[in-house]
Short mmCIF file of C-alpha atoms in Angstrom, two decimals:
data_model
loop_
_atom_site.label_atom_id
_atom_site.label_comp_id
_atom_site.label_asym_id
_atom_site.label_seq_id
_atom_site.Cartn_x
_atom_site.Cartn_y
_atom_site.Cartn_z
CA MET A 5 79.43 164.71 69.38
CA LYS A 6 75.97 163.54 70.43
CA LYS A 7 76.86 160.02 69.24
CA LEU A 8 79.84 159.91 71.63
CA ILE A 9 77.71 160.47 74.77
CA PRO A 10 75.86 157.09 74.65
CA LEU A 11 79.15 155.37 73.86
CA PHE A 12 80.87 157.05 76.84
CA LEU A 13 77.93 156.16 79.10
CA ALA A 14 78.07 152.50 78.02
CA LEU A 15 81.79 152.32 78.73
CA PHE A 16 81.27 153.95 82.15
CA LEU A 17 78.57 151.42 83.11
CA LEU A 18 80.77 148.54 81.93
CA LEU A 19 83.61 149.84 84.12
CA ILE A 20 81.33 150.02 87.16
CA ALA A 21 80.14 146.45 86.58
CA THR A 22 83.72 145.23 86.27
CA LEU A 23 84.80 146.86 89.54
CA GLY A 24 81.81 145.49 91.48
CA PRO A 25 83.20 142.09 92.54
CA VAL A 26 86.55 143.57 93.59
CA GLN A 27 84.83 146.11 95.80
CA ALA A 28 82.65 143.34 97.24
CA GLN A 29 85.64 141.27 98.26
CA GLU A 30 87.41 144.29 99.70
CA GLY A 31 84.30 145.15 101.71
CA ILE A 32 84.75 142.13 104.03
CA SER A 33 87.87 141.22 105.97
CA ALA A 34 88.44 137.89 107.69
CA LEU A 35 90.93 136.21 110.00
CA SER A 36 90.87 132.42 110.42
CA THR A 37 92.51 130.09 112.97
CA THR A 38 92.22 126.42 113.96
CA GLU A 39 92.61 124.47 117.20
CA VAL A 40 93.48 120.76 117.34
CA GLN A 41 92.48 118.68 120.34
CA PHE A 42 93.73 115.26 119.26
CA PRO A 43 92.10 112.81 118.79
CA THR A 44 88.61 114.11 119.56
CA GLU A 45 88.10 117.60 118.12
CA LEU A 46 89.14 120.07 115.45
CA THR A 47 87.82 123.64 115.81
CA PHE A 48 87.67 126.24 113.03
CA ASN A 49 87.52 129.88 114.21
CA LEU A 50 86.65 132.97 112.16
CA ARG A 51 86.72 136.70 112.86
CA ALA A 52 85.01 138.67 110.09
CA GLU A 53 84.28 142.39 109.69
CA SER A 54 82.33 144.49 107.18
CA ALA A 55 80.62 147.87 106.89
CA ALA A 56 77.24 146.11 106.91
CA ASP A 57 75.93 143.29 109.06
CA ILE A 58 77.46 139.94 108.22
CA THR A 59 74.56 137.58 107.55
CA GLN A 60 75.98 134.27 106.30
CA ILE A 61 79.10 132.24 107.01
CA PHE A 62 79.84 128.88 105.40
CA LEU A 63 82.81 126.64 106.17
CA ARG A 64 83.97 124.28 103.42
CA TYR A 65 86.46 121.52 104.19
CA LYS A 66 87.85 118.35 102.62
CA VAL A 67 90.07 115.61 103.99
CA ASN A 68 93.18 114.45 102.15
CA ARG A 69 92.58 110.73 101.68
CA ILE A 70 92.51 108.11 98.94
CA THR A 71 89.00 108.00 97.53
CA THR A 72 87.23 107.43 94.24
CA VAL A 73 84.91 110.42 94.76
CA PRO A 74 86.44 113.54 96.39
CA VAL A 75 84.03 115.05 98.91
CA THR A 76 83.79 118.66 100.06
CA SER A 77 81.71 119.13 103.22
CA VAL A 78 79.86 122.40 103.86
CA VAL A 79 78.75 123.73 107.26
CA GLN A 80 76.58 126.81 107.76
CA LEU A 81 77.54 128.53 111.01
CA GLU A 82 75.04 130.05 113.42
CA PHE A 83 75.84 133.51 114.86
CA ASP A 84 74.30 136.90 115.71
CA HIS A 85 74.32 139.21 112.70
CA ALA A 86 76.59 142.22 113.20
CA PRO A 87 79.31 144.18 111.33
CA LEU A 88 81.94 142.39 113.45
CA VAL A 89 81.41 138.72 114.26
CA GLU A 90 83.41 135.91 115.81
CA ALA A 91 82.16 132.43 114.98
CA SER A 92 83.46 128.90 115.29
CA TRP A 93 82.55 125.33 114.44
CA THR A 94 83.94 122.19 116.09
CA TRP A 95 84.28 118.91 114.25
CA LYS A 96 83.61 116.26 116.89
CA MET A 97 85.20 113.00 115.79
CA LYS A 98 82.78 110.83 117.78
CA LYS A 99 80.02 111.92 115.42
CA MET A 100 81.87 110.40 112.47
CA LEU A 101 82.11 107.01 114.25
CA GLY A 102 85.87 107.18 114.35
CA SER A 103 88.80 109.51 114.28
CA LEU A 104 91.30 110.88 111.85
CA PRO A 105 94.82 109.46 112.21
CA PRO A 106 97.67 111.76 113.23
CA GLY A 107 99.08 113.89 110.45
CA THR A 108 95.86 113.96 108.41
CA GLU A 109 95.64 117.10 106.28
CA ILE A 110 92.34 118.99 106.08
CA ARG A 111 91.90 121.80 103.57
CA TYR A 112 89.32 124.47 104.37
CA SER A 113 87.91 127.76 103.11
CA TRP A 114 85.28 130.29 104.23
CA ARG A 115 82.45 131.94 102.28
CA ILE A 116 81.11 135.09 103.95
CA GLN A 117 78.24 137.40 102.92
CA ASP A 118 76.96 140.66 104.40
CA ALA A 119 73.62 142.48 104.27
CA SER A 120 74.75 144.58 101.29
CA GLY A 121 75.23 141.46 99.21
CA TYR A 122 79.01 141.56 99.30
CA GLN A 123 80.69 138.15 99.39
CA LEU A 124 84.17 136.95 100.29
CA GLU A 125 85.56 133.49 99.53
CA THR A 126 88.85 132.97 101.32
CA ALA A 127 91.78 131.08 99.81
CA TRP A 128 92.03 127.40 100.74
CA GLU A 129 94.23 126.74 103.77
CA THR A 130 95.56 123.49 105.26
CA VAL A 131 95.54 122.30 108.87
CA GLN A 132 97.24 119.11 110.08
CA PHE A 133 95.42 117.00 112.64
CA ASN A 134 98.60 116.23 114.60
CA ASP A 135 98.88 114.24 117.81
CA ASN A 136 100.20 117.18 119.80
CA ARG A 137 100.35 115.23 123.06
CA TYR A 138 103.93 114.24 122.18
CA SER A 139 107.02 115.93 120.81
CA TRP A 140 107.78 113.93 117.68
CA ASP A 141 111.12 113.30 115.99
CA THR A 142 111.21 112.30 112.32
CA LEU A 143 113.23 110.28 109.82
CA THR A 144 112.52 110.67 106.11
CA GLU A 145 113.87 108.95 103.04
CA GLY A 146 112.08 108.82 99.71
CA ASP A 147 108.36 108.26 100.24
CA VAL A 148 108.64 107.05 103.85
CA THR A 149 108.56 109.24 106.96
CA LEU A 150 108.82 107.71 110.43
CA PHE A 151 107.65 109.59 113.55
CA TRP A 152 108.65 108.60 117.09
CA TYR A 153 108.88 110.30 120.49
CA ARG A 154 110.63 107.80 122.79
CA GLY A 155 113.90 105.97 122.17
CA GLY A 156 117.11 107.09 120.52
CA LEU A 157 118.04 107.54 116.90
CA SER A 158 119.40 103.98 116.62
CA PHE A 159 116.02 102.63 117.78
CA ALA A 160 114.17 104.63 115.13
CA GLN A 161 116.73 103.82 112.45
CA ALA A 162 116.29 100.07 113.02
CA LEU A 163 112.53 100.38 112.50
CA PHE A 164 113.03 102.64 109.51
CA ASP A 165 115.41 100.13 107.95
CA ALA A 166 112.89 97.32 108.50
CA ALA A 167 110.26 99.33 106.63
CA ASN A 168 112.55 99.98 103.68
CA GLU A 169 113.74 96.37 103.57
CA ALA A 170 110.10 95.28 103.26
CA LEU A 171 109.60 97.71 100.38
CA ASP A 172 112.74 96.45 98.65
CA ARG A 173 111.68 92.83 99.08
CA LEU A 174 108.23 93.48 97.62
CA ALA A 175 109.63 95.46 94.69
CA ARG A 176 112.18 92.73 93.92
CA ASP A 177 109.89 89.71 94.26
CA THR A 178 106.51 91.09 93.16
CA GLY A 179 107.19 94.34 91.30
CA ALA A 180 104.86 96.17 93.71
CA TYR A 181 105.84 99.60 94.97
CA LEU A 182 104.48 102.62 96.84
CA GLU A 183 102.56 105.05 94.66
CA GLN A 184 102.23 107.78 97.31
CA PRO A 185 104.22 108.98 100.35
CA ILE A 186 103.38 107.24 103.63
CA LYS A 187 103.76 108.00 107.33
CA ILE A 188 104.64 105.61 110.16
CA TYR A 189 103.86 106.65 113.74
CA ILE A 190 105.67 104.71 116.49
CA TYR A 191 103.86 104.82 119.84
CA ALA A 192 105.84 103.81 122.92
CA SER A 193 103.12 101.48 124.24
CA SER A 194 99.84 99.87 123.27
CA GLN A 195 98.08 102.14 125.75
CA ASP A 196 99.49 105.26 124.07
CA LEU A 197 98.21 103.99 120.74
CA LEU A 198 94.76 103.14 122.11
CA GLU A 199 94.48 106.66 123.52
CA ALA A 200 95.17 108.05 120.05
CA MET A 201 91.81 106.73 118.85
CA VAL A 202 88.23 107.64 119.61
CA TYR A 203 86.95 104.07 119.31
CA PRO A 204 90.00 101.87 119.94
CA GLN A 205 90.11 98.14 119.34
CA GLU A 206 92.13 95.76 121.45
CA TRP A 207 94.61 94.69 118.79
CA THR A 208 98.12 93.68 119.78
CA GLY A 209 99.99 94.71 116.65
CA GLY A 210 99.87 97.73 114.39
CA VAL A 211 97.06 99.21 112.38
CA THR A 212 97.19 100.38 108.79
CA LEU A 213 94.84 103.18 107.76
CA THR A 214 95.19 102.61 104.05
CA GLU A 215 93.08 105.49 102.75
CA PHE A 216 95.23 107.90 104.80
CA ASN A 217 98.60 106.29 103.88
CA THR A 218 99.34 105.96 107.59
CA VAL A 219 100.64 103.16 109.83
CA LEU A 220 100.33 103.26 113.64
CA ILE A 221 102.42 100.79 115.65
CA PRO A 222 103.17 100.42 119.38
CA VAL A 223 106.88 99.65 119.84
CA PRO A 224 108.47 99.90 123.29
CA PRO A 225 112.13 100.94 122.99
CA GLY A 226 114.27 97.80 122.96
CA ASP A 227 111.66 95.62 121.25
CA VAL A 228 112.77 96.29 117.70
CA ALA A 229 113.27 92.70 116.50
CA ARG A 230 109.64 91.64 116.94
CA ASP A 231 108.13 94.91 115.83
CA GLY A 232 110.36 95.20 112.79
CA ARG A 233 108.21 92.36 111.45
CA THR A 234 105.06 94.29 112.31
CA ILE A 235 106.26 97.34 110.41
CA SER A 236 107.18 95.21 107.40
CA HIS A 237 103.75 93.57 107.48
CA GLU A 238 101.84 96.85 107.66
CA MET A 239 104.01 98.50 105.01
CA ALA A 240 103.14 95.69 102.62
CA HIS A 241 99.44 96.31 103.22
CA LEU A 242 99.91 99.91 102.07
CA VAL A 243 101.82 98.84 98.97
CA THR A 244 99.17 96.26 98.07
CA TYR A 245 96.42 98.83 98.63
CA HIS A 246 98.14 101.30 96.31
CA MET A 247 98.60 98.65 93.63
CA THR A 248 95.02 97.33 93.71
CA PHE A 249 92.76 100.19 94.86
CA ASN A 250 89.54 100.41 92.87
CA PRO A 251 85.90 101.30 93.58
CA TYR A 252 84.54 97.81 92.88
CA ASN A 253 86.26 94.92 94.67
CA ASP A 254 88.85 94.08 97.29
CA ILE A 255 91.48 91.42 96.73
CA PRO A 256 91.21 88.00 98.41
CA THR A 257 92.38 88.03 102.01
CA TRP A 258 94.86 85.21 101.41
CA LEU A 259 96.63 87.39 98.83
CA SER A 260 96.66 90.55 100.96
CA GLU A 261 97.84 88.80 104.12
CA GLY A 262 100.10 86.45 102.18
CA LEU A 263 101.99 89.34 100.58
CA SER A 264 102.28 91.13 103.93
CA THR A 265 103.55 88.00 105.69
CA TYR A 266 105.93 87.37 102.79
CA ALA A 267 107.30 90.92 103.18
CA GLU A 268 108.36 90.10 106.75
CA GLY A 269 111.01 87.67 105.47
CA ASN A 270 111.17 84.10 106.74
CA LEU A 271 107.90 82.71 108.04
CA ARG A 272 107.42 83.13 111.79
CA PRO A 273 108.23 79.92 113.70
CA ASP A 274 104.71 79.57 115.12
CA PHE A 275 103.16 80.11 111.68
CA LYS A 276 105.53 77.54 110.18
CA ALA A 277 104.83 74.95 112.88
CA SER A 278 101.09 75.32 112.35
CA LEU A 279 101.48 75.07 108.57
CA ASP A 280 103.74 72.00 108.75
CA ARG A 281 101.32 70.24 111.09
CA ALA A 282 98.36 70.94 108.80
CA ILE A 283 100.31 69.66 105.79
CA SER A 284 101.28 66.45 107.58
CA GLU A 285 97.68 65.90 108.70
CA ASP A 286 96.17 67.07 105.39
CA SER A 287 94.02 69.52 107.35
CA LEU A 288 94.68 72.73 105.43
CA ILE A 289 91.91 75.32 105.36
CA PRO A 290 90.35 75.52 101.86
CA LEU A 291 91.79 78.42 99.89
CA ARG A 292 88.38 79.73 98.91
CA THR A 293 87.56 80.01 102.62
CA LEU A 294 90.68 82.17 103.05
CA SER A 295 89.45 84.55 100.35
CA SER A 296 87.20 86.19 102.95
CA ASN A 297 87.88 87.16 106.56
CA PHE A 298 90.22 84.92 108.52
CA PRO A 299 88.85 82.82 111.40
CA VAL A 300 88.73 84.44 114.83
CA ASN A 301 89.97 81.27 116.52
CA TYR A 302 93.65 81.81 117.36
CA ASP A 303 94.96 78.47 116.09
CA GLU A 304 92.98 78.73 112.86
CA ALA A 305 94.12 82.34 112.38
CA ILE A 306 97.78 81.32 112.77
CA LEU A 307 97.28 78.60 110.16
CA SER A 308 95.53 81.07 107.85
CA TYR A 309 98.57 83.35 107.83
CA GLY A 310 100.91 80.41 107.30
CA GLU A 311 98.86 79.09 104.39
CA SER A 312 98.58 82.52 102.78
CA TYR A 313 102.34 82.95 102.95
CA SER A 314 102.83 79.52 101.40
CA VAL A 315 100.44 80.21 98.50
CA VAL A 316 102.06 83.57 97.71
CA GLN A 317 105.52 82.02 97.91
CA PHE A 318 104.36 79.26 95.54
CA LEU A 319 103.10 81.80 92.98
CA ILE A 320 106.29 83.88 93.14
CA ASP A 321 108.69 80.93 93.05
CA ARG A 322 106.94 79.11 90.21
CA TYR A 323 105.67 81.97 88.02
CA GLY A 324 107.89 84.93 88.91
CA SER A 325 107.41 88.56 89.92
CA GLU A 326 106.04 89.73 86.56
CA LYS A 327 103.02 87.43 86.85
CA MET A 328 102.34 88.62 90.40
CA LEU A 329 102.54 92.25 89.29
CA HIS A 330 100.18 91.45 86.43
CA LEU A 331 97.73 89.87 88.89
CA LEU A 332 97.76 92.99 91.06
CA SER A 333 97.20 95.23 88.03
CA ILE A 334 94.17 93.14 87.03
CA PHE A 335 92.70 93.50 90.52
CA LYS A 336 93.18 97.28 90.20
CA GLN A 337 90.66 97.16 87.35
CA GLY A 338 88.05 95.72 89.75
CA SER A 339 88.19 92.12 88.54
CA SER A 340 86.67 89.26 90.52
CA TYR A 341 88.94 86.76 92.28
CA ASP A 342 88.61 83.92 89.79
CA ASP A 343 88.63 86.14 86.70
CA ALA A 344 91.86 87.84 87.84
CA LEU A 345 93.60 84.51 88.46
CA LEU A 346 92.41 83.13 85.13
CA GLU A 347 93.69 86.15 83.22
CA ALA A 348 97.06 86.25 84.99
CA TYR A 349 97.82 82.54 85.42
CA GLY A 350 95.25 80.54 83.49
CA PHE A 351 93.59 78.93 86.54
CA ASP A 352 90.98 79.97 89.08
CA THR A 353 91.00 79.62 92.87
CA ALA A 354 90.26 75.90 92.75
CA GLY A 355 92.96 75.35 90.14
CA LEU A 356 95.48 77.32 92.20
CA GLU A 357 94.68 75.29 95.30
CA GLU A 358 95.15 72.02 93.39
CA LEU A 359 98.58 73.06 92.04
CA TRP A 360 99.67 74.42 95.41
CA ARG A 361 98.63 71.23 97.23
CA LEU A 362 100.52 69.12 94.70
CA SER A 363 103.64 71.23 95.33
CA LEU A 364 103.30 70.32 99.03
CA GLY A 365 103.03 66.60 98.25
CA LEU A 366 99.28 66.47 98.86
CA GLU A 367 96.55 65.10 96.64
CA PRO A 368 94.08 67.57 95.13
CA ARG A 369 91.16 68.32 97.38
CA PRO A 370 88.22 66.07 96.49
CA SER A 371 85.62 67.86 94.43
CA PRO A 372 82.28 68.22 96.17
CA SER A 373 79.71 65.68 95.06
CA PRO A 374 77.23 67.08 92.56
CA PRO A 375 73.78 67.71 94.02
CA PRO A 376 71.22 64.97 93.37
CA PRO A 377 68.90 65.62 90.42
CA PRO A 378 65.61 67.22 91.36
CA PRO A 379 62.63 64.85 91.63
CA PRO A 380 60.37 64.69 88.57
CA PRO A 381 57.43 67.05 88.71
CA ALA A 382 54.25 65.60 90.16
CA PRO A 383 51.46 64.90 87.66
CA PRO A 384 48.83 67.61 87.57
CA ARG A 385 45.92 67.06 89.92
CA PRO A 386 42.46 67.25 88.44
CA GLY A 387 40.52 70.35 89.28
CA LEU A 388 37.63 70.29 91.68
CA PHE A 389 35.08 70.55 88.90
CA ALA A 390 36.97 68.52 86.23
#
């Protein structure tokens, strides 16, 4: 009988240790809310209560975005210690040098501790950073959702159809496709769009926020024809981003913009006129130059888009969609520009430019003259005390 007492005591202590964490979590209660003030602020509110003073509150949050390294941010809140506390923290978008696009999802959780050592970690919740200045309507099919607030259903349907036609064209001619759902927000004016951003830029078309799978476009009702092209262009940027995203390298600008311009359908008349003139005058911009940012000069920028379209069309027409898809898959591995072209097609940027120019009836671009040989080294000078 005496041997049973230590065994019973050990079992009792084990039971107490097992119940400890459950009692700790039950000792603190919490109620959480959020407030969105788009596009500048997102506030997290907490009301927590315990038998002892609450001494620590941490907010953990993470943004749903495409990234190679998921990041969880942690904020320690300041408050007066008490058994019942109300605390809040406001995420000011100006401090992050930008803003989150509408519809961004943020997951968050609280960790609370009181003076007795009890802790509570709340379940992860999700808040959407919605542009609540407008009452949005939606159209959804497959992986595409379109949001708009002005104009009828036929207006939205025309834009929605343009987006899906661009996806179909890319899938048919390049094999590229969306890998994740995307959102398209249609603003009724450029001013409305600019006001949706903390640090707006004076662009005239749409903007694609690739890491958020979001497209923002200003389209006044009744201007569908022109802006259908814009939607197609921006949709293609998302597809290309999905197909080539990697932590090492981007793809050449001529390929990114060429695919997006190709997705619009026939080349815009002003792009075509600029391209035709440059071909007739043999004044095309070198392809290697178009691998980086396009010129800021308007006429040169128009030509850059026209040339990029022409190069992409040349690759698709001559080598087919499978080769283009293979090229994109190589870029997804982080390959350099020339290495990717060599692996997919057997030529580098210079070789591609030569073949493309020949297809236009132009001679290959003259190779740069080799640098002159360095002068022979000067004979050694005798030392001062030689």
